[in-house]
mmCIF file of C-alpha atoms in Angstrom:
data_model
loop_
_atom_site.group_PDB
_atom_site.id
_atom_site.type_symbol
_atom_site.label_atom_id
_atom_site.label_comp_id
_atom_site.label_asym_id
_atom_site.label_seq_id
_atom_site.Cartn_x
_atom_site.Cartn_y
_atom_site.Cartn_z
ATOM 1 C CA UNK A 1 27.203 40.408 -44.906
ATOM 2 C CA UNK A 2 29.705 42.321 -47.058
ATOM 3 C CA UNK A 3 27.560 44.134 -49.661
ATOM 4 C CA UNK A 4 25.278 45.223 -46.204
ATOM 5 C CA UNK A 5 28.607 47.673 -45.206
ATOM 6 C CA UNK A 6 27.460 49.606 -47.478
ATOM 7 C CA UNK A 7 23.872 50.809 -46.214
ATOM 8 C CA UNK A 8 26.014 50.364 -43.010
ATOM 9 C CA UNK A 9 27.958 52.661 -43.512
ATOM 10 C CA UNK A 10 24.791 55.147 -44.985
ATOM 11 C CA UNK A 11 23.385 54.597 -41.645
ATOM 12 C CA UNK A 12 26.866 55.832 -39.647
ATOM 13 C CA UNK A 13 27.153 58.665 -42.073
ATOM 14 C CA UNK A 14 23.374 59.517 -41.134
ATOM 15 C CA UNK A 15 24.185 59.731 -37.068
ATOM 16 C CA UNK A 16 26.810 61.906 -37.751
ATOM 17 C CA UNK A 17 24.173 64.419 -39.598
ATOM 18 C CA UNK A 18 21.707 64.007 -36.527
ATOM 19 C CA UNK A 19 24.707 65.011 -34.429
ATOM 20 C CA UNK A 20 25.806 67.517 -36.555
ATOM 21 C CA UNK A 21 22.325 69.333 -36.282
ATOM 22 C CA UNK A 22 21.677 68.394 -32.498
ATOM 23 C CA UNK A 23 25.078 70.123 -32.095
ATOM 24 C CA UNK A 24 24.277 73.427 -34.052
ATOM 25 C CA UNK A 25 21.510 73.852 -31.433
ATOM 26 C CA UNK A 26 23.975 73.849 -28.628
ATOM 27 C CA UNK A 27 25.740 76.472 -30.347
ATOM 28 C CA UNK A 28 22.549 78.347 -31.077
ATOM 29 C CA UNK A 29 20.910 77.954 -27.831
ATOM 30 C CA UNK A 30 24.121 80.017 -26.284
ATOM 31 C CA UNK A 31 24.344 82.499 -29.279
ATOM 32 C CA UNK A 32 21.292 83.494 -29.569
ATOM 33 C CA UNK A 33 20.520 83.190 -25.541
ATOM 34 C CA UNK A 34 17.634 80.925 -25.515
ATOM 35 C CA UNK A 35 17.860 79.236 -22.620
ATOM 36 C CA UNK A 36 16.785 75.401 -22.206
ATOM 37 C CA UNK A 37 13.865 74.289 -21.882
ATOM 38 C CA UNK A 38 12.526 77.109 -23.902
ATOM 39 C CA UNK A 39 12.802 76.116 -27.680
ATOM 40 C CA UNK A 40 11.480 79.445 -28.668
ATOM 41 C CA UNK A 41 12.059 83.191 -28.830
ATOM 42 C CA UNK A 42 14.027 83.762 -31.678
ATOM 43 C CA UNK A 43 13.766 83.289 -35.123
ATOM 44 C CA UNK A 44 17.124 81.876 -35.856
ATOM 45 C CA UNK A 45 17.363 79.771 -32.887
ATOM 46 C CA UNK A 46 14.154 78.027 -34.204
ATOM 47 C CA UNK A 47 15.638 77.352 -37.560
ATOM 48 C CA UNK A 48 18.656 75.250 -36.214
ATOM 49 C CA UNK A 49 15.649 73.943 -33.814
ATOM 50 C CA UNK A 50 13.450 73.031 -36.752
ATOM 51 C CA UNK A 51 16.663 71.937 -38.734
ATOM 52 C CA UNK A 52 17.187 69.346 -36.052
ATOM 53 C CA UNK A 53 13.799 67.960 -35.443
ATOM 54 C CA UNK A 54 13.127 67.245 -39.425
ATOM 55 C CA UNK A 55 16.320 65.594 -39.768
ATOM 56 C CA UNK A 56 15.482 63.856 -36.561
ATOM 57 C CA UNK A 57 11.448 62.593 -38.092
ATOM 58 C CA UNK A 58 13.105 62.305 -41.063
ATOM 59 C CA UNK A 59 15.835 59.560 -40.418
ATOM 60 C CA UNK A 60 13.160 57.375 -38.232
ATOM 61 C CA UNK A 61 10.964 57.063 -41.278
ATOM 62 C CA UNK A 62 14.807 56.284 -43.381
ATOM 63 C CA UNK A 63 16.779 54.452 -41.773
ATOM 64 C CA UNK A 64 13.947 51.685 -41.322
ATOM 65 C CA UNK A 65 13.110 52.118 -45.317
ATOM 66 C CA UNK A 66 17.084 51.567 -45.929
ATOM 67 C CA UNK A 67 16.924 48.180 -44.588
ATOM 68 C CA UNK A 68 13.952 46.917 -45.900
ATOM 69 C CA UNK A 69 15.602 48.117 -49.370
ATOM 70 C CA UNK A 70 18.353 46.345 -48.590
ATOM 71 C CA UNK A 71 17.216 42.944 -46.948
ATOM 72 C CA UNK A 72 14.017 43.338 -50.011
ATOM 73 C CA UNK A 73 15.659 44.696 -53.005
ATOM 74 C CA UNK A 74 19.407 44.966 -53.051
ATOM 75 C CA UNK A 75 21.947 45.951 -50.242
ATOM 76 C CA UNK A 76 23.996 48.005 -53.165
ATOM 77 C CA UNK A 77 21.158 49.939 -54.702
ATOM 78 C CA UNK A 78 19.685 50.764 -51.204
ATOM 79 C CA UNK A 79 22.590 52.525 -49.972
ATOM 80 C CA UNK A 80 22.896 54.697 -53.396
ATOM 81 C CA UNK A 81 19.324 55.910 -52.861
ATOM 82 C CA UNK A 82 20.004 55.868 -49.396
ATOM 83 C CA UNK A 83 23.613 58.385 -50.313
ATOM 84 C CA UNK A 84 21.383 60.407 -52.257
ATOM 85 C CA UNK A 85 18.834 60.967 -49.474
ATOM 86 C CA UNK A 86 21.886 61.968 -47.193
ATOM 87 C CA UNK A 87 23.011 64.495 -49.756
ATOM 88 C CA UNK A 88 19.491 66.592 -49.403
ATOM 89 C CA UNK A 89 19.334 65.994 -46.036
ATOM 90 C CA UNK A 90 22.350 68.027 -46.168
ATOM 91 C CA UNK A 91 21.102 69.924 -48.405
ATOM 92 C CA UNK A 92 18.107 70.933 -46.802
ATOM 93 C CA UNK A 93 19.926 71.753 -43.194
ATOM 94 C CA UNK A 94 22.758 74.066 -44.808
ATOM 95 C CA UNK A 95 19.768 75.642 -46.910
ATOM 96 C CA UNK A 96 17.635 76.077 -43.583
ATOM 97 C CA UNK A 97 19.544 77.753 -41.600
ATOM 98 C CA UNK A 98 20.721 80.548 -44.680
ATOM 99 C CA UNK A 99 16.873 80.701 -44.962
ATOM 100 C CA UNK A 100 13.581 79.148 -44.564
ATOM 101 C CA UNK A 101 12.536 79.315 -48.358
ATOM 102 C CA UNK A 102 16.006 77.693 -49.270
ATOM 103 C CA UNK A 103 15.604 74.346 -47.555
ATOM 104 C CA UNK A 104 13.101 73.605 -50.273
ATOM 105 C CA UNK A 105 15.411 71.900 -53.079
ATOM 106 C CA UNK A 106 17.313 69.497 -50.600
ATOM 107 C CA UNK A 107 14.245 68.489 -49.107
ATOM 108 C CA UNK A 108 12.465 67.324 -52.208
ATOM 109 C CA UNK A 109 15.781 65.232 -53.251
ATOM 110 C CA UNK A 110 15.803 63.702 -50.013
ATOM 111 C CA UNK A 111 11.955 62.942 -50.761
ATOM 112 C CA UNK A 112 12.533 61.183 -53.849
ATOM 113 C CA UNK A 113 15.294 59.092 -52.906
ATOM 114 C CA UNK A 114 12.734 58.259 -49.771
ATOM 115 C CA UNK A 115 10.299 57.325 -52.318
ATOM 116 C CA UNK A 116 12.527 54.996 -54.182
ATOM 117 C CA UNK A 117 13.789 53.392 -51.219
ATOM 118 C CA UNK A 118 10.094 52.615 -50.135
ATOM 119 C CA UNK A 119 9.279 51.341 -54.029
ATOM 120 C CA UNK A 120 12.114 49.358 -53.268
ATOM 121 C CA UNK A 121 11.134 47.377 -49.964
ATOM 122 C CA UNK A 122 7.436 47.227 -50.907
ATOM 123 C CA UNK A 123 8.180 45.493 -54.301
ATOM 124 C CA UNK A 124 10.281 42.979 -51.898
ATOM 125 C CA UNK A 125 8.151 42.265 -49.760
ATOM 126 C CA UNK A 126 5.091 42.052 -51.581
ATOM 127 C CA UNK A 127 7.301 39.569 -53.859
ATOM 128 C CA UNK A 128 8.277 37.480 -50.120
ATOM 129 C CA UNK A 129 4.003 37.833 -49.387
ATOM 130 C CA UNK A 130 3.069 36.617 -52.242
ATOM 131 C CA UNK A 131 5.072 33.709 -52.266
ATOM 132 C CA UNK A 132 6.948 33.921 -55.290
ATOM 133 C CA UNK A 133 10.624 34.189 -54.141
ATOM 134 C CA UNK B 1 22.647 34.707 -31.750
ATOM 135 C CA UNK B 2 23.432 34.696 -27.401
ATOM 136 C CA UNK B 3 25.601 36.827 -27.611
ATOM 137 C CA UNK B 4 23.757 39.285 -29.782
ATOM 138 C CA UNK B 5 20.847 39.066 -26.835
ATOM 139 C CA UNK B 6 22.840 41.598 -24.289
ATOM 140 C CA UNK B 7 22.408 44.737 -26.853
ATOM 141 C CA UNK B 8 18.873 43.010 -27.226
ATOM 142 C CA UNK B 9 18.652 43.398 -23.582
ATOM 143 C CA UNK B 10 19.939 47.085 -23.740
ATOM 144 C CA UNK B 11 17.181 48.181 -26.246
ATOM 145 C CA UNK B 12 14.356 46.895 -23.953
ATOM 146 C CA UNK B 13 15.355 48.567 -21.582
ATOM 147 C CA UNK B 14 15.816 51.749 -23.637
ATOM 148 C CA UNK B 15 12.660 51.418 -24.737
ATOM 149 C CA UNK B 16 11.419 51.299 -21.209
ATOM 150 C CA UNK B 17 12.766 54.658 -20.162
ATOM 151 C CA UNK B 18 11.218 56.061 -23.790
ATOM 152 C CA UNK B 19 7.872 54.920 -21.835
ATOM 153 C CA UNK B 20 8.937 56.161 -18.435
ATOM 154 C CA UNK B 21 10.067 60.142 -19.927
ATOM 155 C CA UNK B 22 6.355 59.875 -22.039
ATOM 156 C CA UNK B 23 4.172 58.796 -18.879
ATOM 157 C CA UNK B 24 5.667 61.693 -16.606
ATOM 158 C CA UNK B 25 5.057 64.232 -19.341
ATOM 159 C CA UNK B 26 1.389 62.765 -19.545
ATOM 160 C CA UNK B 27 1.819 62.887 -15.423
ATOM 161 C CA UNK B 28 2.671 66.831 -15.750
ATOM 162 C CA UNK B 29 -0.066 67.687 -18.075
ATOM 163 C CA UNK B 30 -2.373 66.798 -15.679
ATOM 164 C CA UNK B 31 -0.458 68.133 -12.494
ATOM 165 C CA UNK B 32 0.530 71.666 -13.846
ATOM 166 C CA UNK B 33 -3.051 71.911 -16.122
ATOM 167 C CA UNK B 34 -1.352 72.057 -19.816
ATOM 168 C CA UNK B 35 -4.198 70.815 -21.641
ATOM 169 C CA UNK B 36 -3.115 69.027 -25.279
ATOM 170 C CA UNK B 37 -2.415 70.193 -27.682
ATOM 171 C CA UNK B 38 -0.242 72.627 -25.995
ATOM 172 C CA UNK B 39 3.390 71.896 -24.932
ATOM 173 C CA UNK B 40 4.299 75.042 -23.287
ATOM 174 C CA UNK B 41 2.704 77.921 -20.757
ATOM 175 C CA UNK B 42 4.710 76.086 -17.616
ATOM 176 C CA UNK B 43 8.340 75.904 -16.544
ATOM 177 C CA UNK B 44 7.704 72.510 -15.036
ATOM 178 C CA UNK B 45 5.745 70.944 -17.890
ATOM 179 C CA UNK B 46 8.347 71.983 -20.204
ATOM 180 C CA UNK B 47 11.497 70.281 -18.412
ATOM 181 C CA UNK B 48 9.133 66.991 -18.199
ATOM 182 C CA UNK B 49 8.314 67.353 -21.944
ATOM 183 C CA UNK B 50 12.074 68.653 -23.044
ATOM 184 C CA UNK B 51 13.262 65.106 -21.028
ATOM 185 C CA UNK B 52 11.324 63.340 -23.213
ATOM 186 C CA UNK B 53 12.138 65.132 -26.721
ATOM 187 C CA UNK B 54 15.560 64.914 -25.908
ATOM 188 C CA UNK B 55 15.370 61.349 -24.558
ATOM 189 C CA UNK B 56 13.543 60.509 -27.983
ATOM 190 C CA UNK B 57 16.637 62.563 -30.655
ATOM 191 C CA UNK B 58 19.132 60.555 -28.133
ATOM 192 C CA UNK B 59 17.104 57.231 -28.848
ATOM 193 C CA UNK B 60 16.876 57.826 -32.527
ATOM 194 C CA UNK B 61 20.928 58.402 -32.387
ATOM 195 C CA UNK B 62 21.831 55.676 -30.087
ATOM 196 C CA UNK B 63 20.118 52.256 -30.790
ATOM 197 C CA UNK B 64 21.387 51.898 -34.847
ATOM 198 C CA UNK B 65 24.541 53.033 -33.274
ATOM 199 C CA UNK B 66 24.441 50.180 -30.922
ATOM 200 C CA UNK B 67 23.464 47.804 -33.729
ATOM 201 C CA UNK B 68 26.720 48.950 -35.506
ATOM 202 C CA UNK B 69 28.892 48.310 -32.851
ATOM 203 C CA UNK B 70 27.658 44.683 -32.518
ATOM 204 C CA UNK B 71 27.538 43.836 -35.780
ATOM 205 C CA UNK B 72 30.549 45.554 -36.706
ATOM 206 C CA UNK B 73 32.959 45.066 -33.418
ATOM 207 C CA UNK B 74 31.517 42.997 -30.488
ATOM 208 C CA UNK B 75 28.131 42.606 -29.292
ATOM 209 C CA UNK B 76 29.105 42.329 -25.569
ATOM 210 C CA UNK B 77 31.414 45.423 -25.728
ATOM 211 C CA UNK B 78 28.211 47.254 -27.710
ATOM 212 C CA UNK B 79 25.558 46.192 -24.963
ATOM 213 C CA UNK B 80 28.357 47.165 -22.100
ATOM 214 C CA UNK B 81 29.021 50.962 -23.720
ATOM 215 C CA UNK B 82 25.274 50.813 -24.233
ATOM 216 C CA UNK B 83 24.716 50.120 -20.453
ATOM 217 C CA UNK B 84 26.324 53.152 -19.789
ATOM 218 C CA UNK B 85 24.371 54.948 -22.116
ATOM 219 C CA UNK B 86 21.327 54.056 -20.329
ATOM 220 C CA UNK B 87 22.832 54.972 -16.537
ATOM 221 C CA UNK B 88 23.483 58.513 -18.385
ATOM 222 C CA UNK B 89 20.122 59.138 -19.207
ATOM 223 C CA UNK B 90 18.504 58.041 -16.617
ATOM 224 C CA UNK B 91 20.424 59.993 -14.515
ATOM 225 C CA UNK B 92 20.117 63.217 -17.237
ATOM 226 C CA UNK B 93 15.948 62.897 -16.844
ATOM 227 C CA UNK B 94 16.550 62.509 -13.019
ATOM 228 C CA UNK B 95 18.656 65.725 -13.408
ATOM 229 C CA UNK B 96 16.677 67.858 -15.548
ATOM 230 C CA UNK B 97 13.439 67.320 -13.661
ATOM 231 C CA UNK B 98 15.323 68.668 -10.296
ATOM 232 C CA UNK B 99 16.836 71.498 -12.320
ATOM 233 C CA UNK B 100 18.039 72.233 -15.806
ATOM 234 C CA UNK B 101 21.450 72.523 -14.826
ATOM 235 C CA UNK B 102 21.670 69.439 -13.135
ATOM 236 C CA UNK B 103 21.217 67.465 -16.352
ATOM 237 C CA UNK B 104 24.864 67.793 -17.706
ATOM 238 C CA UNK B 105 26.712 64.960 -16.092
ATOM 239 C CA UNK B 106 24.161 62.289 -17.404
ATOM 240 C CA UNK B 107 23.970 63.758 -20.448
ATOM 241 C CA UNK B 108 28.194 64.404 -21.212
ATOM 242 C CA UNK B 109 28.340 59.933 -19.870
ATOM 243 C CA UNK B 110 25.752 59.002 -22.121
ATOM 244 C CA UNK B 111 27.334 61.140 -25.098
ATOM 245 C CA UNK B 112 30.777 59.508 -24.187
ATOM 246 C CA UNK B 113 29.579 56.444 -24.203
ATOM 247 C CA UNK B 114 27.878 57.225 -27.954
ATOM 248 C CA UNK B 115 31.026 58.002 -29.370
ATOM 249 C CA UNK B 116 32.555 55.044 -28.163
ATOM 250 C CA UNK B 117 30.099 53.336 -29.852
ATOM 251 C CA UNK B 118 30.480 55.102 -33.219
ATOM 252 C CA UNK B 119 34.046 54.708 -32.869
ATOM 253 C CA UNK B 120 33.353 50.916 -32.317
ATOM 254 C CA UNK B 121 31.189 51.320 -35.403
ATOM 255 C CA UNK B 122 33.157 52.855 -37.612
ATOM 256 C CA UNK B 123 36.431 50.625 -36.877
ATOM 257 C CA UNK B 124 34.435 47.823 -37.850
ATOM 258 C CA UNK B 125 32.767 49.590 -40.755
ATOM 259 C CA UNK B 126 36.081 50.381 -42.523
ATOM 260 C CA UNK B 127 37.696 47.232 -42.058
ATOM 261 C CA UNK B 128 34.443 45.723 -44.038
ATOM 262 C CA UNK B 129 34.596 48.217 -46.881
ATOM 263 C CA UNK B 130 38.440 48.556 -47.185
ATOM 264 C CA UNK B 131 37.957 44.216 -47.083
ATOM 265 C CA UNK B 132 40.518 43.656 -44.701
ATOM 266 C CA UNK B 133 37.589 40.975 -42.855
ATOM 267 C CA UNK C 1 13.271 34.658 -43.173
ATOM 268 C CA UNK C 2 10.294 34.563 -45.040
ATOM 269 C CA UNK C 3 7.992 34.706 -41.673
ATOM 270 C CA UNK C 4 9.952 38.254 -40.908
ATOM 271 C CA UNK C 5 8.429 39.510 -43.752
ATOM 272 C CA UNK C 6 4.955 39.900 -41.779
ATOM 273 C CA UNK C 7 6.776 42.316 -39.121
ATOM 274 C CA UNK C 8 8.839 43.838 -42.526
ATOM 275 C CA UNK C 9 5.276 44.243 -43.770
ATOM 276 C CA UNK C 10 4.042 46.153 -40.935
ATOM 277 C CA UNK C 11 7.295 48.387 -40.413
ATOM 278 C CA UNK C 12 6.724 49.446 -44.098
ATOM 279 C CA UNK C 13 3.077 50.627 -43.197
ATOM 280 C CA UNK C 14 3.872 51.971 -40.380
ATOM 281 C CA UNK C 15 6.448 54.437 -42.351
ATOM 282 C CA UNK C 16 3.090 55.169 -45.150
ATOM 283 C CA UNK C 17 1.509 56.789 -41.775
ATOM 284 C CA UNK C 18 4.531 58.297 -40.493
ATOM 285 C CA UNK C 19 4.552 59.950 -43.936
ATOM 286 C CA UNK C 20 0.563 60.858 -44.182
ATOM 287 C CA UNK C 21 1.055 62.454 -40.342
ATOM 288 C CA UNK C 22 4.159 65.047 -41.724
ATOM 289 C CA UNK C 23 2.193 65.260 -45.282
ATOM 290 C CA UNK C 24 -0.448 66.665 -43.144
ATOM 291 C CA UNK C 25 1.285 69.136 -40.820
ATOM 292 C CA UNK C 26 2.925 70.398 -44.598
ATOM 293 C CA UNK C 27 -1.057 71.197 -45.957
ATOM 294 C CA UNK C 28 -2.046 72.384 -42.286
ATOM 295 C CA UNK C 29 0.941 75.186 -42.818
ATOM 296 C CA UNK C 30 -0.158 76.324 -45.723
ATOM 297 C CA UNK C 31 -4.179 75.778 -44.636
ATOM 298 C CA UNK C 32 -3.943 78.009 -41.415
ATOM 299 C CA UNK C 33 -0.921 80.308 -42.390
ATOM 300 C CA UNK C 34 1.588 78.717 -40.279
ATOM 301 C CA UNK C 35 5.174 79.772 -41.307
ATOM 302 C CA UNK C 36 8.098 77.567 -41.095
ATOM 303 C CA UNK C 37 10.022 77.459 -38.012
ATOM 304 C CA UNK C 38 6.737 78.202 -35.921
ATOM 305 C CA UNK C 39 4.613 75.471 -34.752
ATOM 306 C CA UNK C 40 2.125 77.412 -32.430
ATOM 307 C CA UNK C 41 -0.148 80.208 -33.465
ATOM 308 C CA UNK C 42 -3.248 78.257 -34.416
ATOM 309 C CA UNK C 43 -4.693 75.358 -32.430
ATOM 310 C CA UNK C 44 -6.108 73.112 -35.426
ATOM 311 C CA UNK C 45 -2.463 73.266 -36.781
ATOM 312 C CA UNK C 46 -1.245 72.764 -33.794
ATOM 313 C CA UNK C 47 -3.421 69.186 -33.848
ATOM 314 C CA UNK C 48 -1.860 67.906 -36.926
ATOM 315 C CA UNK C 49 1.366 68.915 -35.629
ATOM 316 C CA UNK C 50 0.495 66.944 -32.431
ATOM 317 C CA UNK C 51 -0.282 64.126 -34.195
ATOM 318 C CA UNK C 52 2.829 64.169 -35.907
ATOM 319 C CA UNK C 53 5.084 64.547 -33.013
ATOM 320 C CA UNK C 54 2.956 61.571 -31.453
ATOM 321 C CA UNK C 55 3.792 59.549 -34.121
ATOM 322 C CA UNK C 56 7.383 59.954 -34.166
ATOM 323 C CA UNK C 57 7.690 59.152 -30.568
ATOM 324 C CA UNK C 58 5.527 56.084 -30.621
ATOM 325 C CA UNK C 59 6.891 54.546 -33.959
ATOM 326 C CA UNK C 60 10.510 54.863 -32.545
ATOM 327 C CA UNK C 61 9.288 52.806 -29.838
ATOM 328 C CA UNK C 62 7.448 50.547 -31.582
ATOM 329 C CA UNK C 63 9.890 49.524 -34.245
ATOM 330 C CA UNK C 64 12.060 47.730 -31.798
ATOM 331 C CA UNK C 65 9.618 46.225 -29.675
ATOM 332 C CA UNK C 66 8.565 44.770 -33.066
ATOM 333 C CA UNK C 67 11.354 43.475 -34.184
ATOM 334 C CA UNK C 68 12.603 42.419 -30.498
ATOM 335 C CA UNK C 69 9.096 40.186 -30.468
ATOM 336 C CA UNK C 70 9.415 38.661 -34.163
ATOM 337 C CA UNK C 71 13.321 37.568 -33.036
ATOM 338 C CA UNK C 72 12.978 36.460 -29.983
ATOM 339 C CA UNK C 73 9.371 35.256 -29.528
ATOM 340 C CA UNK C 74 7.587 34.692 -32.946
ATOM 341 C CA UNK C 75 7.618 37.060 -35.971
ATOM 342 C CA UNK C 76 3.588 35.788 -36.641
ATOM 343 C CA UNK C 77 2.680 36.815 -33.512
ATOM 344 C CA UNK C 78 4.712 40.115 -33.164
ATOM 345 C CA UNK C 79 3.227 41.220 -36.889
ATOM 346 C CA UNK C 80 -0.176 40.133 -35.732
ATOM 347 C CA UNK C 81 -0.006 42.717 -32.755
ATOM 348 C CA UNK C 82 2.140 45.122 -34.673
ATOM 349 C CA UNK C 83 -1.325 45.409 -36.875
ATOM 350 C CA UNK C 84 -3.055 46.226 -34.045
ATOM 351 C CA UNK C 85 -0.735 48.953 -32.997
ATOM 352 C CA UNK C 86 -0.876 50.842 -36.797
ATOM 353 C CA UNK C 87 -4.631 50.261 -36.031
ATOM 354 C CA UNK C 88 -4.905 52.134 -33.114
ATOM 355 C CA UNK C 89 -2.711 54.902 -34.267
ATOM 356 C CA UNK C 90 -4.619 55.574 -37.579
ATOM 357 C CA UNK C 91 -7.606 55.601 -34.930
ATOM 358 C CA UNK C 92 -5.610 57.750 -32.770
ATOM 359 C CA UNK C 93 -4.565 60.564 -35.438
ATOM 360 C CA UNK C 94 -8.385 60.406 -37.141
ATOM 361 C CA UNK C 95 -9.692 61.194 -33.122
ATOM 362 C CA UNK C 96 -7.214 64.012 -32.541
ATOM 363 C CA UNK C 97 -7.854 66.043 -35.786
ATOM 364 C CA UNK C 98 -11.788 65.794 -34.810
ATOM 365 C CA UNK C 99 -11.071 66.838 -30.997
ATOM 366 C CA UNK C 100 -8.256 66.307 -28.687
ATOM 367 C CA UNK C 101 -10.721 64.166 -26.762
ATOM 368 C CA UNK C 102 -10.984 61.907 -29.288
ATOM 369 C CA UNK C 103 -8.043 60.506 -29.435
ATOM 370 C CA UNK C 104 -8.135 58.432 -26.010
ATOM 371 C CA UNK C 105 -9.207 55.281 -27.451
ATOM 372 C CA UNK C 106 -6.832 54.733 -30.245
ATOM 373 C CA UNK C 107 -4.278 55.771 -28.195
ATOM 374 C CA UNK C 108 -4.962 52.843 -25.471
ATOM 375 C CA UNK C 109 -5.776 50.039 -28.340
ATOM 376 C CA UNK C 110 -2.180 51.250 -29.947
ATOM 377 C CA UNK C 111 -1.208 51.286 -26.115
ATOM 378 C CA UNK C 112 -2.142 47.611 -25.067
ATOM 379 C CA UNK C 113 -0.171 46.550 -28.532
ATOM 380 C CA UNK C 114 2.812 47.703 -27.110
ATOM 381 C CA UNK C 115 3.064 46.078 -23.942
ATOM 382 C CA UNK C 116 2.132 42.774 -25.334
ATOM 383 C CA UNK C 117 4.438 43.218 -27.995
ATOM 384 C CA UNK C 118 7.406 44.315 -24.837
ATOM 385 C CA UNK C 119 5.811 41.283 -22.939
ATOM 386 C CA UNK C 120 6.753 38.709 -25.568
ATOM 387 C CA UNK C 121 10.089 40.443 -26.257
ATOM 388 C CA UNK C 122 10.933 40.593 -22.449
ATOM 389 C CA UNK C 123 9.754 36.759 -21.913
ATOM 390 C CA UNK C 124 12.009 36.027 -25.261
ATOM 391 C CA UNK C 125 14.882 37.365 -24.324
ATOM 392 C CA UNK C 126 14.776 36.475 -20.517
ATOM 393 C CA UNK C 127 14.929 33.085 -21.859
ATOM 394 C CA UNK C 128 17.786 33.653 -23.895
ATOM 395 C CA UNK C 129 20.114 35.656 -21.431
ATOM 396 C CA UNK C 130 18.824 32.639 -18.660
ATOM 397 C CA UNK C 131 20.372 30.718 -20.989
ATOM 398 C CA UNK C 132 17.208 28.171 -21.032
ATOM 399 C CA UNK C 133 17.046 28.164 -25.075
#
């Protein structure tokens, strides 16, 4: 149960991004004077907008790979790739909202990590499927 | 195990008001004529379809949260805080669909009872990784 | 834990389509000339990004109701109609990129998974909060 604090504590760190960007719509909805439900009408509102939903389709397709890394593979190495994926997620939002061609770096870190995670857990589990614990 | 079967019982019934916000939206296509794939056009369709977005990011959020907090601190104190939760958005979609600005006193209950669970969370969290079990 | 790794088996998959539905919207961008932040302008995009969206909101209710089943009813049996879901979804995004109309019947196969998969998780953990283990 111990080593699993760790992608534990991945998956904390990871609400408090989804917050973080759900929040910075707030904000922008009342700077920028879009008013809900509209979720367009200006370009920068739509960036925080977009910024949000990625992170948001990004960290269901995640969080799920995180634990299969870490029940599959290894609880340790699962939340590195997993810390690394949370660093371009980061990445990507601060690049976003600066401009749309900048959130391309972050993005492609978070990607990889994403990968790796998913080499992870499929390795596992095909290992469990086939038997050969 | 039991005990871990009342934030069990909170996530069904989360799921069941994911269900609830998607039916009405399919509800309001058909009522207000917004044929697929278009989300916009009507006022009325939008607050239906901006219940269920927002019902969705707040799912996403709120159920690994939940997990935390009954791993990590007490399941029955998780599923209670996640009760609440649930009473604030049900009573945010109730809310929204009347009028937008009716949807802020669900929706500031079930965000206080989110950070209670990620304070739950991450009391428990630290006291793993700092080792002080 | 070795029978969990049929539903673990099935979540993984499920993330491979969650994947092929955004790698999709990212070619129809480029294919039609939608920019990043918009998501309207062109209605064939607008499919994939339809898709997408659809995705999303069904996998995050889907992966609970998954694992809910395989914990508290039988992880064979919750796998078996988790297959049937991803079936009907890969159905469901095929149908929608041909027509809108299309995508009915995948929708209602992926559809009928779902509630049998909440049936056995509401009948498991009935029994469990009853106390009748």
């Amino acid at each position: 149960m111990s080593a699993m604090s760790w992608p534990a504590a991945v998956m904390l760190l990871t609400l408090l991004l989804m917050f973080y960007t759900a929040w910075q719509v707030g904000r922008a909805r009342v700077a920028y004077g879009v008013k809900a439900p509209a979720t367009i009408g200006n370009e920068l509102f739509e960036r925080h907008f977009r910024v949000q939903m990625n992170t948001l389709e990004n960290t269901v397709a995640f969080l799920p790979a995180l634990w299969l890394a870490a029940w599959y593979f290894n609880p340790r190495w699962a939340a590195l790739a997993g810390a690394v994926w949370l660093a371009g997620r980061i990445w990507y939002a601060l690049g976003y909202i600066t401009s749309p061609k900048q959130r391309s770096r972050g993005f492609v870190v978070a990607g990889a990590a994403w990968v790796t995670l998913m080499a992870m857990s499929t390795w596992g589990i095909v290992r469990f499927v086939a038997g050969v614990t």
